[in-house]
Amino acid sequence: NKWNFQFEHKLFHSFIFFFYALLLTFNRLHLLLKKVRKKYDGKICIVQKFPIHLHRI
């Protein structure tokens, strides 16, 4: 029973570590997505402005 408790405790710790690592990975991905979205938003804005200029001609 004591061994079982120790095993569960280790499992709990590894789960917390895994969850923390996952959280960090998601945070990094989120930051990357933000950067990419900023770049693409700039391009989309430029693309959206072009048809307006074409319609005016």
Coordinates of C-alpha atoms in Angstrom, one line a residue:
N1 CA 0.0 0.0 0.0
K2 CA 2.9 2.3 0.8
W3 CA 4.5 1.5 -2.5
N4 CA 1.3 2.2 -4.3
F5 CA 1.1 5.6 -2.6
Q6 CA 4.6 6.4 -3.7
F7 CA 3.8 5.3 -7.2
E8 CA 0.7 7.5 -7.4
H9 CA 2.7 10.4 -6.0
K10 CA 5.4 10.0 -8.7
L11 CA 2.6 9.7 -11.3
F12 CA 1.1 12.9 -10.0
H13 CA 4.4 14.7 -10.2
S14 CA 5.1 13.5 -13.8
F15 CA 1.6 14.5 -14.8
I16 CA 2.1 18.1 -13.4
F17 CA 5.5 18.2 -15.2
F18 CA 3.9 17.0 -18.5
F19 CA 1.0 19.5 -18.1
Y20 CA 3.4 22.4 -17.4
A21 CA 5.5 21.4 -20.5
L22 CA 2.4 21.3 -22.6
L23 CA 1.3 24.7 -21.3
L24 CA 4.7 26.2 -22.2
T25 CA 4.5 24.7 -25.7
F26 CA 1.0 26.1 -26.2
N27 CA 2.3 29.5 -25.0
R28 CA 5.1 29.4 -27.5
L29 CA 2.7 28.4 -30.3
H30 CA 0.3 31.1 -29.3
L31 CA 3.1 33.7 -29.6
L32 CA 4.2 32.3 -32.9
L33 CA 0.6 32.5 -34.2
K34 CA 0.3 36.1 -33.0
K35 CA 3.5 37.0 -35.0
V36 CA 2.3 35.1 -38.1
R37 CA -1.2 36.6 -37.8
K38 CA 0.2 40.2 -37.6
K39 CA 2.2 39.5 -40.8
Y40 CA -0.8 38.0 -42.6
D41 CA -3.2 40.7 -41.3
G42 CA -0.9 43.3 -42.9
K43 CA -1.0 41.5 -46.2
I44 CA -4.8 41.0 -46.0
C45 CA -5.3 44.7 -45.4
I46 CA -3.2 45.5 -48.5
V47 CA -5.1 42.9 -50.5
Q48 CA -8.4 44.3 -49.4
K49 CA -7.4 47.8 -50.3
F50 CA -6.5 46.9 -53.9
P51 CA -10.1 46.1 -55.1
I52 CA -11.3 49.4 -53.7
H53 CA -8.7 51.2 -55.8
L54 CA -9.7 49.1 -58.9
H55 CA -13.4 49.9 -58.5
R56 CA -12.7 53.6 -58.3
I57 CA -10.9 53.6 -61.7

